[in-house]
Amino acid sequence: MCSARRFADTIIFSNAVFTGLEDHPVQAAIAICENRIAAVGTKEEVEVWKNDATQIIDVQDQLVMAGFHDFHLHLMMGSVAMNSINLVAARSCAEAVEQVRAFAQERPEDPWILGFAWDSGYWTEQRLPNRRDLDEVVSDRPVLLFHAEGHYAWVNSKALELVQIDRNTENPEYGMIEKDEDGEPTGILYEGAIMPCGELAFDFSIDKQKELLHSFLKQAGQLGVTSVNDLYGLELNRKLVNYELFRECEESGELSVRIHLLPALDGDLDRAKQLRAQYQSPFLQFTGLKQFIDGVITGYTAYLLEPYSDNPATQGSTTYPPEVIKEWVVEADREGFQIRFHVIGDGAIRLALDAFEEAQRVNGKRDSRHCVEHIEVLHPYDVHRFAKLGVIASMQPEHLAQSERGVYTSRIGKERDHYVFALQTLQRTGAVLALGSDFPIASLEPMLEIFRAVTRIDSSGQADQVWHPKERVTLAEALRAYTWGSAYGSFREHELGTLEPGKLADLIVLDRNLFAVPVEEILETQVCLTMVNGQIVYKKESFAE
């Protein structure tokens, strides 16, 4: 922070500053010196930081707040999705196939045709697609299309041919190759069965990786995302992991987003220790380890305590045996690592909490800030265990509107529906809530997550279709969870997440005061200015300082 002898480089005035310390915005001025906030107070109090060289930005009634900190995303996979087919709007197999045809025609040089976000739960025919549907429009190049939840994919025959999957190919340890009644692959691959496709499809050159990274940084600035947590994804993403590319971008001064790294929890603690020592800069930090315990509800791969309501033959399964998961957690916790688990089903949530509890019993209690990711189907028994164990609830509210609600509830049944995406319940019982997008499973746009958290409007998009209104959180709570909550979960609440003297100058200006407009306007809200480390990294063309 500046000494009292130094003047501010920038002073921002606003009638609506959400510091994160109160539940409402206040009229305030913010003095920024170099890369930190020097003062927050009234205009008169901050005037002492001004001289002739100070840049003055008066935004009047526009909301100023800490930059959004996306607590859960997959950076490079998201960058790939930004440059691929977006199938979210398709309402039939035919519509999806037509999008694939048009995209392939426009991109004749692409070795793989990649797409994201199809969901047959919204299709008129209500059936999973087949490789032959794709073969009709693209037969000479491989096609890889990820389901909206990212845990299963739709491929064409060429893709199956390239990865040598046929009727004789056995399922991987955690995954499934769907086959028809004649034993032939249908083109639907679940979980680990997708990995061979990812190995080939994501084998990008360094120049292509740089291009993808820069496209992400540009969009993050436009959306007011100043920090992210880049979590280990499925094994199929491993060709996309290149932390040294991030470092090169940082060293050249191009890294305009703080990136927190969370590679795989896999029992290899020597590698984890090496990465922890290697990445500890203000813009690029190793934060912890992440692993999957289960999959997703719609694909029957989420692990439930009891069988699925519409498929009693299965309750899903865990990615690794429970005893292995617990062993990894105890060992990693002993070495001081934060651990984060993808968990969707109540069985997976129970296992994650049991593992964290076992680590406390064996190693003693510490400020571990372990996290449970997603938390979609929660058993009442486990509600209070988050606060008791000090486990952070990492959630992505837009997920509750992504899957078609009827399909989702048919999987879990009425009894398990009571604690679905239970944001308010967890927060009320004392758990720290941290929000993110799970980009590219959902858009990087924070306003979608904020809107969903405060409205609970379901997949219908209708204001009267609210999924458990008791689980709404307030606007202030949602914003705080997307800023301070994520900073806390990254062990950086002392320098990020709120607007206070001494903290890093990562802040944004919105085009309106969210606290003074109807909730519907959240989705229309745009970022006018994004500042990271005291430097403006994005400014809307129409923004008048």
Coordinates of C-alpha atoms in Angstrom, one line a residue:
M1 CA 0.0 0.0 0.0
C2 CA 1.1 3.6 -0.6
S3 CA 2.8 5.5 2.2
A4 CA 1.1 8.7 3.4
R5 CA 3.7 10.6 1.3
R6 CA 2.7 9.1 -2.0
F7 CA -0.3 10.3 -4.0
A8 CA -2.8 8.0 -5.6
D9 CA -2.5 6.9 -9.2
T10 CA -6.3 6.6 -9.5
I11 CA -9.3 7.6 -7.5
I12 CA -12.7 6.2 -8.2
F13 CA -15.9 8.0 -7.0
S14 CA -19.3 6.3 -6.9
N15 CA -22.6 6.7 -5.2
A16 CA -22.8 2.9 -5.0
V17 CA -19.7 1.0 -3.7
F18 CA -20.3 -2.5 -2.5
T19 CA -17.2 -3.1 -0.4
G20 CA -18.4 -6.5 0.7
L21 CA -18.2 -5.5 4.3
E22 CA -21.9 -4.4 4.5
D23 CA -25.1 -5.8 3.0
H24 CA -25.6 -2.8 0.8
P25 CA -23.6 -0.3 -1.3
V26 CA -22.4 3.0 0.1
Q27 CA -21.3 6.3 -1.3
A28 CA -17.6 6.3 -1.3
A29 CA -14.3 7.1 -3.0
I30 CA -11.5 4.6 -3.5
A31 CA -7.8 5.7 -3.8
I32 CA -5.5 3.3 -5.6
C33 CA -1.8 3.5 -5.4
E34 CA 0.3 1.3 -7.6
N35 CA -1.4 -2.1 -7.3
R36 CA -3.3 -1.7 -4.0
I37 CA -6.2 0.1 -2.5
A38 CA -4.8 3.0 -0.4
A39 CA -8.0 4.3 1.1
V40 CA -11.8 3.9 1.0
G41 CA -13.9 6.7 2.4
T42 CA -15.8 9.9 1.7
K43 CA -14.8 12.2 -1.1
E44 CA -13.4 14.6 1.4
E45 CA -11.4 11.9 3.2
V46 CA -9.9 10.6 0.0
E47 CA -9.1 14.1 -1.5
V48 CA -5.8 14.0 0.4
W49 CA -4.6 11.3 -1.9
K50 CA -5.1 13.4 -5.0
N51 CA -2.6 15.5 -7.0
D52 CA -2.5 16.8 -10.5
A53 CA -1.3 13.4 -11.9
T54 CA -4.1 11.4 -10.3
Q55 CA -6.6 9.9 -12.7
I56 CA -10.1 10.6 -11.5
I57 CA -12.9 8.2 -12.5
D58 CA -16.4 9.3 -11.4
V59 CA -19.0 6.6 -12.2
Q60 CA -21.9 8.4 -10.4
D61 CA -24.6 5.8 -9.7
Q62 CA -22.9 2.8 -11.3
L63 CA -22.0 -0.1 -8.9
V64 CA -18.3 -0.5 -8.0
M65 CA -17.3 -3.8 -6.4
A66 CA -14.5 -6.3 -6.0
G67 CA -13.8 -8.3 -9.2
F68 CA -15.5 -11.6 -9.6
H69 CA -13.5 -14.6 -8.4
D70 CA -14.7 -17.7 -10.2
F71 CA -14.0 -20.4 -7.7
H72 CA -14.5 -23.4 -10.1
L73 CA -13.7 -23.5 -13.7
H74 CA -11.6 -25.4 -16.3
L75 CA -9.7 -22.7 -18.1
M76 CA -8.3 -24.3 -21.2
M77 CA -11.3 -26.6 -21.7
G78 CA -13.5 -23.5 -21.5
S79 CA -11.3 -21.7 -24.1
V80 CA -11.8 -24.7 -26.4
A81 CA -15.5 -24.5 -25.9
M82 CA -15.5 -20.8 -26.8
N83 CA -14.1 -21.7 -30.2
S84 CA -16.4 -24.7 -30.8
I85 CA -20.1 -25.4 -31.6
N86 CA -22.5 -24.3 -28.8
L87 CA -25.4 -26.7 -28.9
V88 CA -27.3 -25.4 -25.9
A89 CA -30.2 -24.0 -28.0
A90 CA -30.8 -27.2 -30.0
R91 CA -34.3 -28.7 -29.3
S92 CA -34.0 -31.8 -31.4
C93 CA -31.3 -34.2 -32.7
A94 CA -31.9 -32.8 -36.2
E95 CA -31.2 -29.2 -35.0
A96 CA -28.0 -30.3 -33.3
V97 CA -26.9 -32.2 -36.4
E98 CA -27.6 -29.2 -38.6
Q99 CA -25.4 -27.1 -36.4
V100 CA -22.6 -29.6 -36.8
R101 CA -23.0 -29.7 -40.5
A102 CA -22.8 -25.9 -40.8
F103 CA -19.9 -25.6 -38.5
A104 CA -17.9 -28.3 -40.3
Q105 CA -18.6 -26.6 -43.6
E106 CA -17.3 -23.3 -42.2
R107 CA -14.1 -24.9 -40.7
P108 CA -12.8 -27.3 -43.4
E109 CA -9.3 -27.2 -41.9
D110 CA -10.2 -28.3 -38.4
P111 CA -9.0 -31.9 -37.8
W112 CA -11.7 -32.5 -35.2
I113 CA -15.2 -31.0 -35.1
L114 CA -15.7 -30.1 -31.4
G115 CA -19.0 -29.1 -29.7
F116 CA -20.4 -28.6 -26.3
A117 CA -23.7 -28.3 -24.3
W118 CA -26.1 -30.6 -26.1
D119 CA -28.8 -32.0 -23.8
S120 CA -31.3 -34.5 -25.2
G121 CA -33.5 -33.9 -22.1
Y122 CA -34.7 -30.8 -24.0
W123 CA -35.2 -32.5 -27.4
T124 CA -38.6 -33.3 -28.9
E125 CA -37.7 -37.0 -29.4
Q126 CA -36.4 -37.4 -25.8
R127 CA -33.7 -39.9 -26.8
L128 CA -30.0 -40.1 -26.7
P129 CA -28.5 -39.5 -30.2
N130 CA -26.5 -42.0 -32.2
R131 CA -23.2 -41.9 -34.2
R132 CA -25.1 -42.5 -37.4
D133 CA -26.9 -39.2 -36.9
L134 CA -23.6 -37.4 -37.2
D135 CA -22.3 -39.7 -39.9
E136 CA -24.9 -38.3 -42.3
V137 CA -23.3 -34.9 -42.2
V138 CA -19.7 -35.5 -41.3
S139 CA -18.1 -38.9 -42.1
D140 CA -14.6 -37.9 -43.2
R141 CA -13.5 -36.1 -39.9
P142 CA -14.0 -37.1 -36.3
V143 CA -16.7 -35.3 -34.3
L144 CA -16.6 -35.0 -30.5
L145 CA -19.6 -33.3 -28.8
F146 CA -19.8 -33.0 -25.1
H147 CA -23.1 -33.2 -23.2
A148 CA -24.1 -30.1 -21.2
E149 CA -22.8 -31.7 -18.0
G150 CA -19.5 -32.7 -19.6
H151 CA -19.4 -36.3 -18.3
Y152 CA -20.6 -38.0 -21.5
A153 CA -20.1 -37.3 -25.1
W154 CA -21.6 -38.0 -28.6
V155 CA -19.1 -39.0 -31.3
N156 CA -19.3 -40.1 -34.9
S157 CA -18.0 -43.3 -36.5
K158 CA -14.8 -41.7 -37.6
A159 CA -14.0 -40.7 -34.1
L160 CA -14.6 -44.3 -32.9
E161 CA -12.4 -45.6 -35.7
L162 CA -9.5 -43.3 -34.8
V163 CA -9.5 -44.3 -31.1
Q164 CA -10.1 -47.9 -32.0
I165 CA -13.3 -48.4 -30.2
D166 CA -15.5 -51.2 -31.7
R167 CA -17.9 -53.9 -30.5
N168 CA -15.0 -55.8 -28.9
T169 CA -13.7 -52.9 -26.8
E170 CA -14.3 -53.3 -23.1
N171 CA -15.4 -50.5 -20.8
P172 CA -12.6 -48.6 -18.9
E173 CA -12.5 -48.9 -15.2
Y174 CA -14.7 -45.8 -14.6
G175 CA -16.6 -45.3 -17.8
M176 CA -18.9 -47.0 -20.3
I177 CA -19.1 -47.4 -24.1
E178 CA -22.8 -47.6 -24.8
K179 CA -23.7 -50.4 -27.2
D180 CA -26.9 -51.2 -29.1
E181 CA -28.7 -54.5 -29.0
D182 CA -26.4 -55.9 -31.7
G183 CA -23.3 -55.0 -29.6
E184 CA -22.2 -52.1 -31.8
P185 CA -21.1 -48.8 -30.2
T186 CA -23.8 -46.2 -30.4
G187 CA -21.5 -43.2 -30.3
I188 CA -22.3 -42.3 -26.6
L189 CA -19.3 -42.5 -24.4
Y190 CA -19.5 -42.0 -20.6
E191 CA -16.8 -40.7 -18.2
G192 CA -13.4 -42.4 -18.8
A193 CA -14.5 -43.8 -22.1
I194 CA -14.2 -40.3 -23.6
M195 CA -10.5 -40.0 -22.7
P196 CA -9.0 -41.6 -25.9
C197 CA -10.9 -39.0 -27.9
G198 CA -9.6 -36.2 -25.8
E199 CA -6.0 -37.4 -26.2
L200 CA -6.3 -36.9 -29.9
A201 CA -8.7 -34.0 -30.2
F202 CA -6.9 -31.7 -27.7
D203 CA -3.4 -32.3 -29.0
F204 CA -2.9 -28.6 -29.9
S205 CA 0.3 -26.8 -30.8
I206 CA 1.8 -24.2 -28.5
D207 CA 0.6 -21.4 -30.7
K208 CA -2.9 -22.8 -30.6
Q209 CA -2.8 -23.0 -26.8
K210 CA -1.6 -19.4 -26.6
E211 CA -4.4 -18.3 -28.8
L212 CA -6.9 -20.1 -26.6
L213 CA -5.5 -18.6 -23.4
H214 CA -5.6 -15.1 -24.8
S215 CA -9.2 -15.5 -25.9
F216 CA -10.1 -16.5 -22.3
L217 CA -8.3 -13.5 -20.8
K218 CA -10.1 -11.2 -23.2
Q219 CA -13.5 -12.6 -22.2
A220 CA -12.7 -12.6 -18.5
G221 CA -11.9 -8.9 -18.6
Q222 CA -15.2 -8.2 -20.4
L223 CA -17.1 -10.1 -17.8
G224 CA -15.4 -8.6 -14.7
V225 CA -13.6 -11.9 -13.8
T226 CA -10.4 -10.9 -12.1
S227 CA -9.4 -14.2 -10.4
V228 CA -10.1 -17.9 -11.2
N229 CA -9.5 -21.3 -9.7
D230 CA -8.5 -23.6 -12.5
L231 CA -9.4 -27.1 -11.3
Y232 CA -8.3 -30.5 -12.6
G233 CA -10.8 -31.8 -15.1
L234 CA -11.4 -35.3 -16.3
E235 CA -8.4 -37.2 -17.6
L236 CA -9.4 -36.4 -21.2
N237 CA -8.3 -32.8 -20.5
R238 CA -4.7 -33.6 -19.6
K239 CA -3.4 -32.6 -23.0
L240 CA -4.7 -29.1 -22.2
V241 CA -2.8 -28.7 -19.0
N242 CA 0.2 -26.4 -19.5
Y243 CA 1.0 -24.4 -16.4
E244 CA 4.3 -23.2 -17.9
L245 CA 2.2 -21.4 -20.6
F246 CA 0.5 -19.5 -17.9
R247 CA 3.9 -18.6 -16.4
E248 CA 5.2 -17.4 -19.7
C249 CA 2.2 -15.2 -20.1
E250 CA 2.7 -13.8 -16.6
E251 CA 6.4 -13.1 -17.2
S252 CA 5.5 -11.2 -20.4
G253 CA 3.0 -9.1 -18.5
E254 CA 0.0 -10.5 -20.5
L255 CA -1.7 -12.4 -17.6
S256 CA -4.6 -10.2 -16.7
V257 CA -6.4 -12.7 -14.5
R258 CA -5.1 -14.3 -11.3
I259 CA -5.0 -18.0 -11.7
H260 CA -5.1 -20.5 -8.8
L261 CA -4.0 -24.0 -9.8
L262 CA -5.5 -27.2 -8.5
P263 CA -4.0 -30.3 -10.2
A264 CA -5.1 -33.9 -9.5
L265 CA -5.2 -35.5 -6.1
D266 CA -3.9 -38.9 -7.2
G267 CA -1.5 -40.1 -4.5
D268 CA 1.6 -38.6 -6.1
L269 CA 2.4 -36.1 -3.3
D270 CA 6.0 -35.6 -4.5
R271 CA 4.7 -34.0 -7.7
A272 CA 2.2 -32.0 -5.8
K273 CA 4.9 -30.6 -3.5
Q274 CA 7.0 -29.7 -6.5
L275 CA 4.1 -27.8 -8.1
R276 CA 3.3 -26.1 -4.8
A277 CA 6.9 -24.8 -4.5
Q278 CA 7.0 -23.9 -8.2
Y279 CA 3.9 -21.7 -8.5
Q280 CA 3.6 -19.1 -5.8
S281 CA 3.4 -15.7 -7.4
P282 CA 0.7 -13.1 -7.0
F283 CA -0.8 -14.0 -10.4
L284 CA -0.1 -17.7 -10.5
Q285 CA -0.5 -19.8 -7.4
F286 CA -0.8 -23.5 -6.6
T287 CA -3.7 -23.7 -4.2
G288 CA -4.6 -27.3 -3.7
L289 CA -5.6 -30.7 -5.1
K290 CA -8.8 -31.8 -6.8
Q291 CA -10.4 -35.1 -7.7
F292 CA -13.7 -36.6 -8.8
I293 CA -15.7 -38.9 -6.5
D294 CA -18.6 -39.4 -8.9
G295 CA -20.2 -38.2 -12.1
V296 CA -23.6 -36.6 -12.9
I297 CA -27.3 -37.3 -12.2
T298 CA -28.6 -37.3 -15.8
G299 CA -26.0 -39.9 -16.9
Y300 CA -26.6 -42.2 -13.8
T301 CA -23.0 -41.7 -12.9
A302 CA -23.5 -39.6 -9.7
Y303 CA -23.1 -41.8 -6.6
L304 CA -26.3 -42.0 -4.6
L305 CA -26.9 -43.6 -1.2
E306 CA -29.9 -45.4 -2.6
P307 CA -30.7 -46.5 -6.2
Y308 CA -32.0 -44.1 -8.9
S309 CA -35.7 -43.7 -8.8
D310 CA -36.1 -44.3 -12.5
N311 CA -33.4 -46.9 -12.8
P312 CA -33.3 -49.1 -9.6
A313 CA -30.6 -51.3 -11.1
T314 CA -27.9 -48.7 -10.2
Q315 CA -27.0 -46.1 -7.6
G316 CA -24.0 -44.9 -9.6
S317 CA -20.5 -45.6 -8.4
T318 CA -17.3 -43.9 -7.2
T319 CA -14.4 -43.1 -9.4
Y320 CA -12.0 -44.8 -7.0
P321 CA -12.7 -47.2 -4.1
P322 CA -13.7 -45.3 -1.0
E323 CA -10.7 -46.7 1.0
V324 CA -8.3 -45.2 -1.7
I325 CA -10.0 -41.8 -1.6
K326 CA -9.8 -41.7 2.2
E327 CA -6.1 -42.8 2.1
W328 CA -5.3 -40.0 -0.4
V329 CA -7.1 -37.4 1.7
V330 CA -5.4 -38.4 5.0
E331 CA -1.9 -38.4 3.4
A332 CA -2.5 -35.1 1.5
D333 CA -4.0 -33.4 4.5
R334 CA -1.0 -34.5 6.6
E335 CA 1.2 -32.6 4.2
G336 CA -0.9 -29.4 4.4
F337 CA -2.7 -29.6 1.1
Q338 CA -6.2 -28.2 0.5
I339 CA -8.4 -30.9 -1.1
R340 CA -11.4 -30.4 -3.3
F341 CA -13.8 -33.1 -4.5
H342 CA -16.4 -33.1 -7.3
V343 CA -19.4 -34.6 -5.7
I344 CA -23.0 -34.6 -7.1
G345 CA -24.9 -37.4 -5.4
D346 CA -25.6 -37.7 -1.7
G347 CA -23.4 -40.8 -1.5
A348 CA -20.5 -38.9 -2.9
I349 CA -21.1 -36.0 -0.6
R350 CA -21.2 -38.4 2.4
L351 CA -17.9 -40.0 1.3
A352 CA -16.1 -36.7 0.9
L353 CA -17.2 -35.5 4.3
D354 CA -16.3 -38.8 5.9
A355 CA -12.8 -38.6 4.3
F356 CA -12.3 -35.0 5.6
E357 CA -13.5 -36.1 9.1
E358 CA -11.1 -39.1 9.0
A359 CA -8.2 -36.7 8.1
Q360 CA -9.1 -34.5 11.2
R361 CA -9.2 -37.6 13.4
V362 CA -5.8 -38.8 12.2
N363 CA -3.9 -35.6 11.6
G364 CA -5.7 -33.2 14.0
K365 CA -7.8 -30.2 13.1
R366 CA -6.2 -27.4 11.2
D367 CA -7.3 -24.5 8.9
S368 CA -7.5 -26.8 5.9
R369 CA -10.4 -25.2 4.0
H370 CA -11.2 -28.4 2.2
C371 CA -14.0 -28.0 -0.4
V372 CA -16.9 -30.0 -1.7
E373 CA -17.8 -29.0 -5.3
H374 CA -21.3 -28.8 -6.8
I375 CA -23.3 -30.5 -3.9
E376 CA -26.4 -31.2 -5.9
V377 CA -28.3 -33.9 -3.9
L378 CA -27.7 -33.4 -0.2
H379 CA -28.9 -35.8 2.5
P380 CA -30.2 -34.0 5.6
Y381 CA -27.8 -35.9 7.9
D382 CA -24.9 -34.1 6.2
V383 CA -26.2 -30.6 6.2
H384 CA -24.5 -29.5 9.5
R385 CA -21.3 -31.4 8.9
F386 CA -19.9 -28.7 6.5
A387 CA -19.7 -26.1 9.2
K388 CA -18.6 -28.6 11.8
L389 CA -15.7 -29.8 9.7
G390 CA -14.9 -26.3 8.3
V391 CA -15.6 -27.6 4.7
I392 CA -16.4 -24.9 2.1
A393 CA -19.5 -25.3 0.0
S394 CA -18.4 -24.6 -3.6
M395 CA -21.4 -24.2 -5.8
Q396 CA -22.5 -23.1 -9.3
P397 CA -26.2 -21.9 -9.1
E398 CA -26.6 -21.9 -12.9
H399 CA -26.4 -25.7 -12.8
L400 CA -29.9 -25.9 -11.3
A401 CA -31.3 -24.5 -14.6
Q402 CA -29.1 -26.4 -17.0
S403 CA -30.7 -29.9 -16.8
E404 CA -34.3 -30.2 -17.7
R405 CA -36.0 -30.2 -14.3
G406 CA -38.4 -33.0 -15.1
V407 CA -35.6 -35.3 -16.2
Y408 CA -33.5 -34.5 -13.2
T409 CA -36.3 -35.0 -10.6
S410 CA -37.3 -38.3 -12.3
R411 CA -33.8 -39.6 -11.6
I412 CA -33.7 -38.7 -7.9
G413 CA -37.4 -39.0 -6.9
K414 CA -39.4 -36.8 -4.6
E415 CA -37.7 -37.7 -1.3
R416 CA -34.3 -36.7 -2.5
D417 CA -35.6 -33.5 -4.0
H418 CA -35.9 -31.6 -0.7
Y419 CA -32.2 -30.6 -0.5
V420 CA -31.2 -30.0 -4.1
F421 CA -28.7 -27.2 -4.7
A422 CA -29.2 -26.1 -1.1
L423 CA -27.3 -22.8 -1.0
Q424 CA -29.3 -21.1 1.7
T425 CA -29.5 -24.1 3.9
L426 CA -25.7 -24.6 3.9
Q427 CA -25.0 -20.9 4.4
R428 CA -27.6 -20.7 7.2
T429 CA -25.9 -23.6 9.1
G430 CA -22.6 -21.9 9.0
A431 CA -20.8 -23.1 5.9
V432 CA -18.7 -20.7 3.9
L433 CA -20.3 -20.4 0.4
A434 CA -18.0 -19.9 -2.6
L435 CA -19.5 -19.4 -6.1
G436 CA -18.2 -20.1 -9.6
S437 CA -19.4 -21.1 -13.0
D438 CA -17.8 -24.5 -13.8
F439 CA -17.0 -23.0 -17.2
P440 CA -17.4 -24.4 -19.8
I441 CA -20.2 -26.5 -18.3
A442 CA -21.9 -23.1 -17.8
S443 CA -21.0 -19.7 -19.3
L444 CA -18.2 -17.7 -17.7
E445 CA -20.8 -14.9 -17.2
P446 CA -21.1 -14.3 -13.4
M447 CA -24.4 -12.5 -13.8
L448 CA -26.0 -15.9 -14.7
E449 CA -24.8 -17.4 -11.5
I450 CA -25.9 -14.3 -9.4
F451 CA -29.4 -14.3 -11.1
R452 CA -29.9 -18.0 -10.5
A453 CA -28.7 -17.8 -6.8
V454 CA -31.2 -15.0 -6.0
T455 CA -34.2 -16.2 -8.0
R456 CA -33.9 -20.1 -8.2
I457 CA -35.8 -20.0 -11.5
D458 CA -35.5 -23.4 -13.0
S459 CA -34.8 -24.7 -16.5
S460 CA -38.2 -23.4 -17.8
G461 CA -36.9 -19.8 -17.5
Q462 CA -40.3 -18.8 -16.1
A463 CA -40.5 -16.6 -13.1
D464 CA -43.2 -18.7 -11.5
Q465 CA -41.1 -21.9 -11.8
V466 CA -38.9 -21.6 -8.8
W467 CA -37.0 -24.6 -7.6
H468 CA -37.2 -24.5 -3.8
P469 CA -37.6 -20.7 -3.1
K470 CA -36.4 -21.3 0.5
E471 CA -32.9 -21.9 -1.0
R472 CA -32.6 -18.4 -2.5
V473 CA -29.8 -16.2 -1.1
T474 CA -29.8 -12.4 -1.1
L475 CA -28.0 -10.3 -3.7
A476 CA -25.4 -9.2 -1.1
E477 CA -24.9 -12.9 -0.1
A478 CA -24.5 -14.0 -3.7
L479 CA -22.0 -11.2 -4.5
R480 CA -20.0 -11.8 -1.4
A481 CA -19.8 -15.6 -2.2
Y482 CA -18.5 -14.7 -5.7
T483 CA -15.8 -12.4 -4.3
W484 CA -14.9 -12.9 -0.6
G485 CA -16.0 -16.5 -0.4
S486 CA -13.8 -17.5 -3.3
A487 CA -10.9 -15.5 -1.9
Y488 CA -11.3 -17.2 1.4
G489 CA -11.4 -20.6 -0.3
S490 CA -8.1 -19.7 -2.0
F491 CA -6.5 -18.5 1.2
R492 CA -6.3 -15.0 -0.1
E493 CA -9.1 -13.2 1.8
H494 CA -6.3 -10.9 3.3
E495 CA -5.7 -9.4 -0.1
L496 CA -8.7 -10.2 -2.3
G497 CA -12.5 -10.3 -2.2
T498 CA -13.4 -7.0 -0.6
L499 CA -12.6 -3.3 -1.1
E500 CA -10.5 -2.4 1.8
P501 CA -7.2 -0.4 2.3
G502 CA -4.2 -2.6 1.8
K503 CA -5.9 -5.1 -0.5
L504 CA -5.0 -5.6 -4.1
A505 CA -6.7 -3.3 -6.5
D506 CA -8.9 -5.8 -8.4
L507 CA -12.3 -4.2 -8.9
I508 CA -15.0 -3.7 -11.5
V509 CA -17.6 -1.1 -12.4
L510 CA -21.0 -2.3 -13.6
D511 CA -23.4 -0.3 -15.8
R512 CA -26.0 -0.1 -13.1
N513 CA -26.5 -0.5 -9.3
L514 CA -27.8 -4.1 -8.9
F515 CA -29.3 -3.1 -5.6
A516 CA -31.5 -0.5 -7.1
V517 CA -33.0 -2.4 -10.1
P518 CA -35.5 -5.2 -10.6
V519 CA -33.9 -8.7 -10.3
E520 CA -34.6 -9.3 -14.0
E521 CA -32.1 -6.6 -14.9
I522 CA -29.2 -8.7 -13.4
L523 CA -29.1 -10.6 -16.7
E524 CA -28.9 -7.4 -18.7
T525 CA -26.1 -5.9 -16.6
Q526 CA -22.7 -5.4 -18.2
V527 CA -19.3 -4.6 -17.0
C528 CA -18.0 -1.1 -17.9
L529 CA -14.5 -1.3 -16.5
T530 CA -12.3 -4.1 -15.1
M531 CA -9.2 -3.3 -13.1
V532 CA -6.6 -5.9 -12.1
N533 CA -3.6 -5.1 -9.9
G534 CA -4.3 -1.4 -10.3
Q535 CA -4.3 -1.5 -14.1
I536 CA -7.4 -1.2 -16.3
V537 CA -7.6 -4.4 -18.4
Y538 CA -11.0 -3.8 -19.9
K539 CA -13.1 -0.7 -20.6
K540 CA -16.3 -0.6 -22.5
E541 CA -16.3 1.7 -25.5
S542 CA -19.3 3.7 -24.3
F543 CA -17.9 4.1 -20.8
A544 CA -17.4 7.7 -19.9
E545 CA -15.0 8.4 -17.0

